[in-house]
Coordinates of N, CA and C in Angstrom, one line a residue:
X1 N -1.8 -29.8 9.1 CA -0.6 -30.2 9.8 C -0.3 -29.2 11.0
X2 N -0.1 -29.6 12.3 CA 0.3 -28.9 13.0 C 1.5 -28.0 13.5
X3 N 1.1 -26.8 13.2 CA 2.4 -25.4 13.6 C 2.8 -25.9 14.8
X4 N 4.4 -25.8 14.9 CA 5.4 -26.0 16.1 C 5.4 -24.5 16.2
X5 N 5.7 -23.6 15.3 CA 6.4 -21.9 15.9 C 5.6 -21.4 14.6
X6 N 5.5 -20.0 14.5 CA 5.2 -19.1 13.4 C 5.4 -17.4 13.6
X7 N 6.3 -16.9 13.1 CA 6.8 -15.7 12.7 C 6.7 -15.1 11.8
X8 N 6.8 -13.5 11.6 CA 7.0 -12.8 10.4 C 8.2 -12.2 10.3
X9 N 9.1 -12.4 9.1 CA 10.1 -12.1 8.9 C 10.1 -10.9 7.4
X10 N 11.3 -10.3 7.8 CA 11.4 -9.9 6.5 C 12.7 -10.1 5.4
X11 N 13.0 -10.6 4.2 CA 14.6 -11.0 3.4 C 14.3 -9.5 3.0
X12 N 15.6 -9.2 2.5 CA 16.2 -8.2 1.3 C 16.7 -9.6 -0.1
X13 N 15.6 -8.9 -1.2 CA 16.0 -9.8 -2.2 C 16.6 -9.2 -3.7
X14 N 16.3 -8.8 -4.5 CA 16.6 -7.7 -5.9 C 15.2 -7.1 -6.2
X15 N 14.3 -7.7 -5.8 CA 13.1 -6.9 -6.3 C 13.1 -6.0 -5.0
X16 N 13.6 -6.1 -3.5 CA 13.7 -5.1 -2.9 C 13.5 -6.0 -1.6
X17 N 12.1 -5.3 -0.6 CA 12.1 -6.7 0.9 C 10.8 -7.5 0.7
X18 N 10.8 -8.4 1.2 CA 10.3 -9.4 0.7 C 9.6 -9.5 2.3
X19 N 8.3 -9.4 3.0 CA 8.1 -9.6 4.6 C 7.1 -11.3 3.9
X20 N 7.4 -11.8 4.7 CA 7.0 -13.0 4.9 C 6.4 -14.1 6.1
X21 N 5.9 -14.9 5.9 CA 5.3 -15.5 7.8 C 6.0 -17.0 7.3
X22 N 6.6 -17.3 8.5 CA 7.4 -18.5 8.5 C 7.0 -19.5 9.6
X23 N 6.5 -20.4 9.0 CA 6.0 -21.5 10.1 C 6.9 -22.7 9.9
X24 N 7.2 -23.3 11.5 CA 7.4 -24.7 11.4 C 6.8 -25.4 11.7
X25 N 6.7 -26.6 10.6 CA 6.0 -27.8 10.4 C 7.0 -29.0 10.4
X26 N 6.5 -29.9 10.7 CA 6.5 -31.2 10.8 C 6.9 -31.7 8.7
X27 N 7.2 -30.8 8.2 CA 7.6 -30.8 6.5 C 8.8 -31.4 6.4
X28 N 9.2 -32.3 5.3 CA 10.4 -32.2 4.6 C 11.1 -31.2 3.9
X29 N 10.5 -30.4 3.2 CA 11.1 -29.4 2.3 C 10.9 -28.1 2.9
X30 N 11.5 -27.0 2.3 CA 10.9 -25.5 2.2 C 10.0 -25.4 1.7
X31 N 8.7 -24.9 1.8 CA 7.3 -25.0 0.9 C 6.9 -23.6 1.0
X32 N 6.8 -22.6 -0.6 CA 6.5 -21.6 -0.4 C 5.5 -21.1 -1.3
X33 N 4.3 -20.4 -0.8 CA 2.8 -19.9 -1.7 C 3.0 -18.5 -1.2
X34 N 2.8 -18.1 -2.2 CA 1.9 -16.3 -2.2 C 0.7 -16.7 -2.4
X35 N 0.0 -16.0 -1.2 CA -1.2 -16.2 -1.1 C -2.1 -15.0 -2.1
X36 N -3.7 -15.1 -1.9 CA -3.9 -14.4 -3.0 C -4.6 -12.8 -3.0
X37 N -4.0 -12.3 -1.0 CA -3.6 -11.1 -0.7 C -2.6 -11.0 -0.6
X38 N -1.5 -11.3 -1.3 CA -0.2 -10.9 -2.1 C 1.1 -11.1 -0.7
X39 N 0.8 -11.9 0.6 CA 1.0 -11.9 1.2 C 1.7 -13.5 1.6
X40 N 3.1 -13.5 2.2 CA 4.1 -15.0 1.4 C 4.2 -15.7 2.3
X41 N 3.6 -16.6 1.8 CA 3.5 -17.4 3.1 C 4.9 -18.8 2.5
X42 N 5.9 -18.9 4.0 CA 6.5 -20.3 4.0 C 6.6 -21.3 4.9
X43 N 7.0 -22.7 4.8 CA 7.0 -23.4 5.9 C 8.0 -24.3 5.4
X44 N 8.8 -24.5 6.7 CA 10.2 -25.1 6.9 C 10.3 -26.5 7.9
X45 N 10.9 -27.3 8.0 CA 11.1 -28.2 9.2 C 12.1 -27.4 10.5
X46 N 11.6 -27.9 11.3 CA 12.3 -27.1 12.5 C 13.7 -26.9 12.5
X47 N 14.4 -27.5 11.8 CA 15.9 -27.7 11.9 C 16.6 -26.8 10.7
X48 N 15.7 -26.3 10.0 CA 16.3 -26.1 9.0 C 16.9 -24.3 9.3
X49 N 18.2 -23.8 8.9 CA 18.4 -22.3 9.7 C 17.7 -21.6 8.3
X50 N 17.7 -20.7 9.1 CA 16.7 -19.2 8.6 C 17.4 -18.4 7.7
X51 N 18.7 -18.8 7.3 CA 19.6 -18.4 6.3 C 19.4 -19.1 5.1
X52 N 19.2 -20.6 5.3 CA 19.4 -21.3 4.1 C 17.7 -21.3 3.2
X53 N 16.8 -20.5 4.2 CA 15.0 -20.3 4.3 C 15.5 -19.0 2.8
X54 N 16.2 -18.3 4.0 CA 16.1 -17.0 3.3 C 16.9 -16.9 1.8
X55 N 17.4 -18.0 1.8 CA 18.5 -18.0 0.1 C 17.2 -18.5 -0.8
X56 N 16.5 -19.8 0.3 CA 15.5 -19.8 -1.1 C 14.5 -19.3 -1.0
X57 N 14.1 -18.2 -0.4 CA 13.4 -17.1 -0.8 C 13.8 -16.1 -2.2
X58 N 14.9 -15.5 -1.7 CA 15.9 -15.1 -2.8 C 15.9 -15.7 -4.1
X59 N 15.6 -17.1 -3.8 CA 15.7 -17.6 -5.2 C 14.5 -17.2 -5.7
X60 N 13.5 -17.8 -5.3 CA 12.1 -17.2 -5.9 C 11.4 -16.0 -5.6
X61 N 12.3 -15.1 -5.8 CA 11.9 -13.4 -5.7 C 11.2 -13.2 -6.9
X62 N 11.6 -13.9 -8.0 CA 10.8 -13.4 -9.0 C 9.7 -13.7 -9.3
X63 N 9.8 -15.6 -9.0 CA 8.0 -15.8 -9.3 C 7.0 -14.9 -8.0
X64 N 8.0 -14.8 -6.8 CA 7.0 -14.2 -6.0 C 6.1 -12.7 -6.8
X65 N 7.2 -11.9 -6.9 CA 6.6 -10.7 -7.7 C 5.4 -11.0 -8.8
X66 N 5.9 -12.0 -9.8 CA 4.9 -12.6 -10.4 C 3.6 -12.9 -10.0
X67 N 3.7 -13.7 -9.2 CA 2.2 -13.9 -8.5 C 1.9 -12.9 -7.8
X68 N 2.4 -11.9 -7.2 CA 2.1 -10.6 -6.8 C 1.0 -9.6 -7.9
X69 N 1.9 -9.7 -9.1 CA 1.3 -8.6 -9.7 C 0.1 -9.4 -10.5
X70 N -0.1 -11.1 -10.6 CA -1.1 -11.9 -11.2 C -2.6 -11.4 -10.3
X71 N -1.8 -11.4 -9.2 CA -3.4 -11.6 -7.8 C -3.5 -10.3 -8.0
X72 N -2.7 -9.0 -7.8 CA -3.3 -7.6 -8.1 C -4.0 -7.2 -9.5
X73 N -3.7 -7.9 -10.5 CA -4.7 -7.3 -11.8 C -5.8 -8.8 -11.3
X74 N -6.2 -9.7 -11.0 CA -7.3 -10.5 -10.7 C -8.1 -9.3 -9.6
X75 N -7.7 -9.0 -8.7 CA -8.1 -8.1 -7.4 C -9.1 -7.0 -8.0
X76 N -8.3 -6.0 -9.1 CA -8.4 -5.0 -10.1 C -9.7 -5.4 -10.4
X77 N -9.9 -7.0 -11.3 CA -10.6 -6.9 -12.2 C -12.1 -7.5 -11.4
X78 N -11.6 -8.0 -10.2 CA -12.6 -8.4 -9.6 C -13.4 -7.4 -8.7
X79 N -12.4 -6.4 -8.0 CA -13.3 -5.5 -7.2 C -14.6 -5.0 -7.7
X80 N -15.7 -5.2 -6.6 CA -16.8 -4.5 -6.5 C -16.9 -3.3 -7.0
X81 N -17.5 -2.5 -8.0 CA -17.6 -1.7 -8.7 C -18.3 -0.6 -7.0
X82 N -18.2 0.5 -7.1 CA -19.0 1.4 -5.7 C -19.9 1.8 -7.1
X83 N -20.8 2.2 -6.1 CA -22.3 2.9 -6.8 C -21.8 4.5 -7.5
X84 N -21.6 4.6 -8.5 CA -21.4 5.4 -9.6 C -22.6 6.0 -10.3
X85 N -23.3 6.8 -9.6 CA -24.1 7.6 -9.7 C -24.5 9.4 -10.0
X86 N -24.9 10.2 -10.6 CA -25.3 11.4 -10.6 C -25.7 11.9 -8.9
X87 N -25.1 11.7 -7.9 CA -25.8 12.0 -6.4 C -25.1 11.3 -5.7
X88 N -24.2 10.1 -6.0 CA -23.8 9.2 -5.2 C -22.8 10.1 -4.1
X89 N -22.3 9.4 -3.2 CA -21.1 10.3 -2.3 C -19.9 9.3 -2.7
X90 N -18.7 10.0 -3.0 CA -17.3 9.0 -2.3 C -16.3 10.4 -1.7
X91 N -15.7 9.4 -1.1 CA -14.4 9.5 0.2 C -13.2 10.6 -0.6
X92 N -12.8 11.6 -0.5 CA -11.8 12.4 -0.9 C -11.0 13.4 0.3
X93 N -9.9 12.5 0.5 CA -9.4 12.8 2.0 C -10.0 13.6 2.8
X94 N -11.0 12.2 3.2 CA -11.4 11.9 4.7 C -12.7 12.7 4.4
X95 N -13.0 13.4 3.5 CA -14.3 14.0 3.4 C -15.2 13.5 2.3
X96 N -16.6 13.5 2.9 CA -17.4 12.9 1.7 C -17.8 14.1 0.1
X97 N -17.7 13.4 -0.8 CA -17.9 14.1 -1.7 C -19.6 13.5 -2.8
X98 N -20.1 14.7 -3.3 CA -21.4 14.4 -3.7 C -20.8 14.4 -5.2
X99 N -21.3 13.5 -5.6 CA -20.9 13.6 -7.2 C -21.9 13.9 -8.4
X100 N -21.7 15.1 -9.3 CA -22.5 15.6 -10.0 C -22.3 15.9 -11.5
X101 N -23.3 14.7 -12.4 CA -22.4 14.5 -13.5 C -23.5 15.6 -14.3
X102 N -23.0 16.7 -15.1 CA -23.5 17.6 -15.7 C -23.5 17.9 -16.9
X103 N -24.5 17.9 -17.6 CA -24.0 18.0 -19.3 C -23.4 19.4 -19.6
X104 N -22.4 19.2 -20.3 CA -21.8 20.6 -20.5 C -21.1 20.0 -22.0
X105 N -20.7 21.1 -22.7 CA -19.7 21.3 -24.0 C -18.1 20.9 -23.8
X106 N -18.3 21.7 -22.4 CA -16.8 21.1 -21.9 C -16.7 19.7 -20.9
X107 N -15.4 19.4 -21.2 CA -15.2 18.0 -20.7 C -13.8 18.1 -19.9
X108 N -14.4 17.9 -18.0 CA -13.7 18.6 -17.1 C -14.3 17.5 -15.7
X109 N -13.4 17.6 -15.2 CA -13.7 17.5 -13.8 C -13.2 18.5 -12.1
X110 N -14.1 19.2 -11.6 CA -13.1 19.6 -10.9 C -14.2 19.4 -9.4
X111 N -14.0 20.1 -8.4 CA -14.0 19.5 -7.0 C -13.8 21.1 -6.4
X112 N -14.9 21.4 -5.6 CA -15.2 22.6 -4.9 C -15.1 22.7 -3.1
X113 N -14.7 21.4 -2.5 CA -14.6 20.5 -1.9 C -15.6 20.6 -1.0
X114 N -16.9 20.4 -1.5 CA -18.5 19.8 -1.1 C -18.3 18.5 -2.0
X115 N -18.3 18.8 -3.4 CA -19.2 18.1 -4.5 C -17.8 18.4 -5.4
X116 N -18.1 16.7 -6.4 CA -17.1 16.9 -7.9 C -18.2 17.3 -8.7
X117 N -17.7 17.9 -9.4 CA -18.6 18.0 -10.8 C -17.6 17.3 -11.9
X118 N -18.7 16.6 -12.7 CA -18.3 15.7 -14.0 C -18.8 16.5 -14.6
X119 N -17.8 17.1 -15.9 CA -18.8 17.8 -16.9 C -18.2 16.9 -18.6
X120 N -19.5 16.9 -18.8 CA -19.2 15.9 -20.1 C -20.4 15.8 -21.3
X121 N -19.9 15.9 -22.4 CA -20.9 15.8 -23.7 C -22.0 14.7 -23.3
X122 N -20.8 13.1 -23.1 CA -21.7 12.0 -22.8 C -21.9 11.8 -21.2
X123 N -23.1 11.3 -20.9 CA -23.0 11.5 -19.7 C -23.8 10.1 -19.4
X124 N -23.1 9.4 -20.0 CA -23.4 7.8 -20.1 C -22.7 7.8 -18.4
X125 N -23.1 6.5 -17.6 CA -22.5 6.2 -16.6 C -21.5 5.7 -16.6
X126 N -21.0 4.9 -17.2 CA -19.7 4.2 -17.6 C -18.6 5.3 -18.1
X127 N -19.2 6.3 -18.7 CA -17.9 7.6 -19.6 C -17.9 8.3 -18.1
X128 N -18.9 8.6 -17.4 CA -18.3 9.9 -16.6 C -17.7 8.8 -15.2
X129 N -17.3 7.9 -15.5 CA -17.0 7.5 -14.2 C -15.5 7.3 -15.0
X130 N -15.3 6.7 -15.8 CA -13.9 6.5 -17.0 C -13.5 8.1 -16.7
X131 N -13.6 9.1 -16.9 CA -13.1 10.7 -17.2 C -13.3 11.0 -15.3
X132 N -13.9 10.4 -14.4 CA -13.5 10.5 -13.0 C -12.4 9.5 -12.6
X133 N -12.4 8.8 -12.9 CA -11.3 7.9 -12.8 C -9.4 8.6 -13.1
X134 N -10.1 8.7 -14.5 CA -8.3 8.9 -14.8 C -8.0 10.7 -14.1
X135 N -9.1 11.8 -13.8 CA -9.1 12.8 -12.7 C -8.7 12.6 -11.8
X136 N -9.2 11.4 -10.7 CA -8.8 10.5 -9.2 C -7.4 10.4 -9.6
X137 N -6.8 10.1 -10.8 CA -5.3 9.4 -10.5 C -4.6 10.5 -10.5
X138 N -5.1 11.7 -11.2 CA -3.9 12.9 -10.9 C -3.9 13.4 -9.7
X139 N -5.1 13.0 -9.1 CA -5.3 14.2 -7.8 C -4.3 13.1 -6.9
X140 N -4.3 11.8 -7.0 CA -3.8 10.5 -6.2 C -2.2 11.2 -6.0
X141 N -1.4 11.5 -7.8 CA -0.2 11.2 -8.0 C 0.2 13.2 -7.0
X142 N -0.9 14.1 -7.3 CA -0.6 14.9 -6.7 C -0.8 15.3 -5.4
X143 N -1.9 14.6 -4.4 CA -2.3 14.7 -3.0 C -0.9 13.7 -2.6
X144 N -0.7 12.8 -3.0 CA 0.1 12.0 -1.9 C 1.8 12.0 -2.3
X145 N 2.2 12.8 -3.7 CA 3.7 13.6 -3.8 C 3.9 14.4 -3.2
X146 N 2.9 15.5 -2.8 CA 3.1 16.7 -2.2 C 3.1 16.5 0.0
X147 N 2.5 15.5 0.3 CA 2.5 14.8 1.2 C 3.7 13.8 1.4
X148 N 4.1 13.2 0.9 CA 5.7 12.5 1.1 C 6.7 13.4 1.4
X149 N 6.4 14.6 0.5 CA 7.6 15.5 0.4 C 7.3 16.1 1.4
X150 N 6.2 16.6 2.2 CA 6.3 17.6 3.3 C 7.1 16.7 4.4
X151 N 6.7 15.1 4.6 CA 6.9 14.4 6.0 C 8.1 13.9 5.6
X152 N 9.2 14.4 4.4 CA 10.5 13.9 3.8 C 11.4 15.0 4.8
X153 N 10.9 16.0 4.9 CA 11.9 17.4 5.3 C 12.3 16.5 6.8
X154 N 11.7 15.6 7.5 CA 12.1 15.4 8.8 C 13.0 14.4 9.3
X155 N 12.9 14.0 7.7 CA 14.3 13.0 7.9 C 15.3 13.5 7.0
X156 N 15.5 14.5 6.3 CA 16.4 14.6 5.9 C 17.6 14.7 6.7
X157 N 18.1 15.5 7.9 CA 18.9 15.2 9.2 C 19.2 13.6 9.0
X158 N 18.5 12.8 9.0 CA 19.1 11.4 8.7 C 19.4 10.9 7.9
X159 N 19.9 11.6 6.5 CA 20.4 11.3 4.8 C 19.7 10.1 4.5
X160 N 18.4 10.5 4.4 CA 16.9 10.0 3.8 C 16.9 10.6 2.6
X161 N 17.5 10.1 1.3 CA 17.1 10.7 0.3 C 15.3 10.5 0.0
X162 N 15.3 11.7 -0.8 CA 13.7 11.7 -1.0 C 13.3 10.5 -2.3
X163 N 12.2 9.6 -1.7 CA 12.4 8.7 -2.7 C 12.0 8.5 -3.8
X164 N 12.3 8.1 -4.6 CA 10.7 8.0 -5.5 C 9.5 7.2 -5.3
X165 N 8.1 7.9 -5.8 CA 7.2 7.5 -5.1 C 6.2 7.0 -6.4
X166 N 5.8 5.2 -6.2 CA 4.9 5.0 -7.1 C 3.4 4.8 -6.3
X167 N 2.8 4.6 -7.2 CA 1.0 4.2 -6.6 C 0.6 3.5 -6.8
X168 N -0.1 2.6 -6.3 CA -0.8 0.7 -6.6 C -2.1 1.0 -6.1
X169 N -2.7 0.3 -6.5 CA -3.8 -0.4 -6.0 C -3.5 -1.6 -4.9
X170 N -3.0 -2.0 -3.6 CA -3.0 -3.0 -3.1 C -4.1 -3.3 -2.2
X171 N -4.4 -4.5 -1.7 CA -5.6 -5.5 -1.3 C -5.3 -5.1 0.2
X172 N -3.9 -5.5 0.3 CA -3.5 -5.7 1.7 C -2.4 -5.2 2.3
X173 N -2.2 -4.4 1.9 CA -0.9 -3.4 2.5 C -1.5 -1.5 2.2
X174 N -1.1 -0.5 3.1 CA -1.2 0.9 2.7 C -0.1 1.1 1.9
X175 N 1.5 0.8 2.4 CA 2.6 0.9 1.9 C 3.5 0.2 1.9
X176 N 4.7 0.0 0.8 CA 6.0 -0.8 1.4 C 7.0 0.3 0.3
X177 N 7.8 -0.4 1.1 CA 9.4 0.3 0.9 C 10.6 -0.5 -0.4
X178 N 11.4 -0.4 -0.6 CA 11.7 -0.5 -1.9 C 13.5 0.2 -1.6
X179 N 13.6 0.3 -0.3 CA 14.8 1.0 -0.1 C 16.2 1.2 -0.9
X180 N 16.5 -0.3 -1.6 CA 17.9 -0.6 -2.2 C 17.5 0.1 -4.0
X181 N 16.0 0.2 -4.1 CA 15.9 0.7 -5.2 C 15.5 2.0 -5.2
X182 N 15.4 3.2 -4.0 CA 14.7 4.1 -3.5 C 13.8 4.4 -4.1
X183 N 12.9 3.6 -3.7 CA 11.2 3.8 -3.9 C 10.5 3.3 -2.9
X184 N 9.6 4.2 -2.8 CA 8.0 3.8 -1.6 C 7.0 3.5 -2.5
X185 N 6.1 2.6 -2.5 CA 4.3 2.8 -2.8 C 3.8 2.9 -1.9
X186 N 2.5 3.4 -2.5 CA 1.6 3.8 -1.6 C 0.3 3.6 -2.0
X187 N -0.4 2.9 -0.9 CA -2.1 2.6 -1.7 C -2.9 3.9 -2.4
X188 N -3.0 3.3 -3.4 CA -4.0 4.4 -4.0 C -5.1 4.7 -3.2
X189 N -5.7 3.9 -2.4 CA -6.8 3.4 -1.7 C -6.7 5.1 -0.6
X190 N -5.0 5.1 -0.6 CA -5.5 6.4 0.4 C -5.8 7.6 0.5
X191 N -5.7 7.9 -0.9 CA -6.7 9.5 -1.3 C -7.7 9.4 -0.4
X192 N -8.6 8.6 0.0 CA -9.9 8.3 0.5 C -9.8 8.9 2.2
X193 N -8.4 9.1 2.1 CA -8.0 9.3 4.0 C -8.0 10.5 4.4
X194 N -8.1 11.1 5.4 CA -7.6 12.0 6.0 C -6.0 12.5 5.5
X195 N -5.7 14.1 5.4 CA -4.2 14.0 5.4 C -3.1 13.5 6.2
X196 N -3.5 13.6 7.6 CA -2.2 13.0 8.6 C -2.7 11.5 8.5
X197 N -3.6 10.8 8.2 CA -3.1 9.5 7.9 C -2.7 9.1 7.2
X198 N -2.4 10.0 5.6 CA -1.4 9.4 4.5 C 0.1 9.9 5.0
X199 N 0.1 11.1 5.9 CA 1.2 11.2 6.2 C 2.1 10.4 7.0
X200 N 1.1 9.3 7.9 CA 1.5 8.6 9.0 C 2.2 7.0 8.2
X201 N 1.5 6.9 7.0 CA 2.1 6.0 6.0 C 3.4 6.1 5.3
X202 N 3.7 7.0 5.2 CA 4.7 7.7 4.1 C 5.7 7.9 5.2
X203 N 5.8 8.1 6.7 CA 6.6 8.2 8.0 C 7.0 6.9 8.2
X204 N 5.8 5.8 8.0 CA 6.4 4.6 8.2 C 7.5 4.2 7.2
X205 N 6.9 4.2 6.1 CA 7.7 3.9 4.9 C 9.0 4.5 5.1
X206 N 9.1 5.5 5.2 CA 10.8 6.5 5.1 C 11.2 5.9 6.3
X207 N 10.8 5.7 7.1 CA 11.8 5.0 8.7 C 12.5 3.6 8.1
X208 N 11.8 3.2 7.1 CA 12.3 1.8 6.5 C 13.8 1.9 5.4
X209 N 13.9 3.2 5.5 CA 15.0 3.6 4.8 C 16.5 3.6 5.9
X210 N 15.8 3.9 7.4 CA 16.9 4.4 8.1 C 16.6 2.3 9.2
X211 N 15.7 1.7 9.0 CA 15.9 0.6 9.5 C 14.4 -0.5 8.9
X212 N 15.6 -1.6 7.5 CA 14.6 -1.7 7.0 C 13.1 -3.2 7.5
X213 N 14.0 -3.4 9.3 CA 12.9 -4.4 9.5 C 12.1 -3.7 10.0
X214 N 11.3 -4.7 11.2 CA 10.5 -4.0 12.3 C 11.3 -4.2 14.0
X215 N 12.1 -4.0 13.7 CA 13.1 -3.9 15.0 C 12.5 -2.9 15.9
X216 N 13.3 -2.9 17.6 CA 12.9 -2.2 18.2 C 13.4 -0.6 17.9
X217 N 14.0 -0.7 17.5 CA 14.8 0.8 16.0 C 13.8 1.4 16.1
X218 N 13.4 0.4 14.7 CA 12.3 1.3 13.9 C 11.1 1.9 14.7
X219 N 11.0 1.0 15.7 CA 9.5 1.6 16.2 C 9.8 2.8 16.9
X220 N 11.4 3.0 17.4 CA 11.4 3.9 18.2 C 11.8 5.1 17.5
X221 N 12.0 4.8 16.4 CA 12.4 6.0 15.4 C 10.7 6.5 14.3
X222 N 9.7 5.4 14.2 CA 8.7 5.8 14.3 C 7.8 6.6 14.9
X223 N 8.4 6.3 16.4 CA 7.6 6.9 17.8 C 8.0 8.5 17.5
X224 N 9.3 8.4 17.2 CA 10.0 10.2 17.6 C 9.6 10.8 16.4
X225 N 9.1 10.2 15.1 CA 8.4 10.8 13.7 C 7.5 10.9 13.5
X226 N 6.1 9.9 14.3 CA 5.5 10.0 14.3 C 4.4 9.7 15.8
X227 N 4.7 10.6 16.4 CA 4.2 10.2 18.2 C 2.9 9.3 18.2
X228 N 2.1 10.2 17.1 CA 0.5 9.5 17.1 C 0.3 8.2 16.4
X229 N 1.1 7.8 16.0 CA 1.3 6.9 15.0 C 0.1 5.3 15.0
X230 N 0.0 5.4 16.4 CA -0.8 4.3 16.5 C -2.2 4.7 16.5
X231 N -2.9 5.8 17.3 CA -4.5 6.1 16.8 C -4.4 6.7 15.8
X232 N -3.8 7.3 14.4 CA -3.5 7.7 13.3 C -4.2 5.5 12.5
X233 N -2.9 4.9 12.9 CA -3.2 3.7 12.2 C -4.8 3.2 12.2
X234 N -5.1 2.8 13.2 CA -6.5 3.0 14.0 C -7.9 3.4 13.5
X235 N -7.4 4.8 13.4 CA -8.4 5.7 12.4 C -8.4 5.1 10.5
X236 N -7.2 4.8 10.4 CA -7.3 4.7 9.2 C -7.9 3.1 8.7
X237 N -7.5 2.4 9.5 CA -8.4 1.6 9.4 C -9.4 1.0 9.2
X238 N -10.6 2.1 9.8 CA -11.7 2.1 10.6 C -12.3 2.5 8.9
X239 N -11.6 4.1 8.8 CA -12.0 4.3 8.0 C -12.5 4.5 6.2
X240 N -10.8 3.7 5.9 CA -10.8 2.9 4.7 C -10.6 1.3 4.6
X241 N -11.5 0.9 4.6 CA -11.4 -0.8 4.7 C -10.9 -1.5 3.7
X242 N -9.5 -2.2 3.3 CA -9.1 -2.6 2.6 C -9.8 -4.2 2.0

């Protein structure tokens, strides 16, 4: 069916904002799918106002989350496994790392920042990548806490409380905001980055606290937080491919 207009919008709903792409069609009803990069797609007849779109968005805030978090554990269980090897390399902000699983008594992982070492009794491939794994999430929960909180000090002049900060796995987003509940996520995905490009995430996100669309506000309150903000985006991109 053919698109008359199409935008992206964003509601405030209870689970928090809701960004969405709104097409008009040639439809009788409001017709709304979360797609299966977690990303909400609706479509309206031309006449219908953007208030009465937005109430029933609101109404289905919850199945939306629903299907949100259905497609993120399918995403989970489907991603490509990376080559998990004794020699293999992976990404540990923005630097490559050699990974070296070594038999030892002790059962540890630590990072010299050339090479991790896996040290482990079993040194089955599936165990040392399970004992790298739940390693990656402390270093995740601690590389990118300590990183919010540095690029937090610059809004505080703007009563930016510091927010709370959770971590996902998402498909298609680095971050969103959560303002009325003060909370940010943030892709797990971005350990893998450079530091000033998690920082340049965590800038965007907190600017959504002081303006929570994409107005010309925000971008200008982005620009003065974060000047580089666009070849920062760019780079990260390039770099971590979602």
């Amino acid at each position: 069916m053919k698109v008359i207009s199409s935008e992206t919008r964003t509601v405030t709903a209870v689970c928090g904002s809701i960004e969405y792409t709104l097409e008009r069609k040639a439809v009788r009803n409001i017709n709304l799918r979360v797609r299966r990069d977690c990303t909400v797609y609706v479509s309206a007849p031309r006449r219908v106002p953007v208030k009465e779109i937005e109430a029933f968005i609101r109404l289905k805030s919850s199945y939306i989350e629903q299907a949100k978090e259905y497609y993120k554990k399918l995403a989970a269980a489907a991603a490509v496994k990376s080559v998990f090897t004794d020699g293999s390399t992976v990404k540990l902000l923005g630097k490559d790392m050699v990974l070296k699983i070594i038999p030892s008594d002790r059962r540890e992982v630590t990072c010299d920042g050339s090479c991790i070492y896996i040290r482990t009794k079993n040194t089955d491939i599936s165990h040392a990548e399970k004992l790298y794994r739940s390693w990656l999430s402390d270093v995740c929960e601690k590389e990118l806490g300590n990183i919010l909180k540095e690029v937090h000090k610059d809004f505080i002049p703007l009563g930016v409380p510091l927010p709370q900060l959770k971590i996902r796995t998402m498909k298609a987003r680095w971050g969103s905001c959560h303002y009325n509940k003060g909370m940010i996520m943030l892709n797990r995905r971005l350990i893998e980055a450079p530091r000033h490009c998690i920082a340049h995430v965590a800038a965007h996100e907190l600017c959504h606290f002081v303006y929570p669309d994409h107005s010309k506000e925000f971008y200008r309150l982005l620009d003065k937080m974060c000047p580089d903000w666009r070849r920062t985006k760019a780079q990260l991109e390039k770099l971590v491919i979602l």
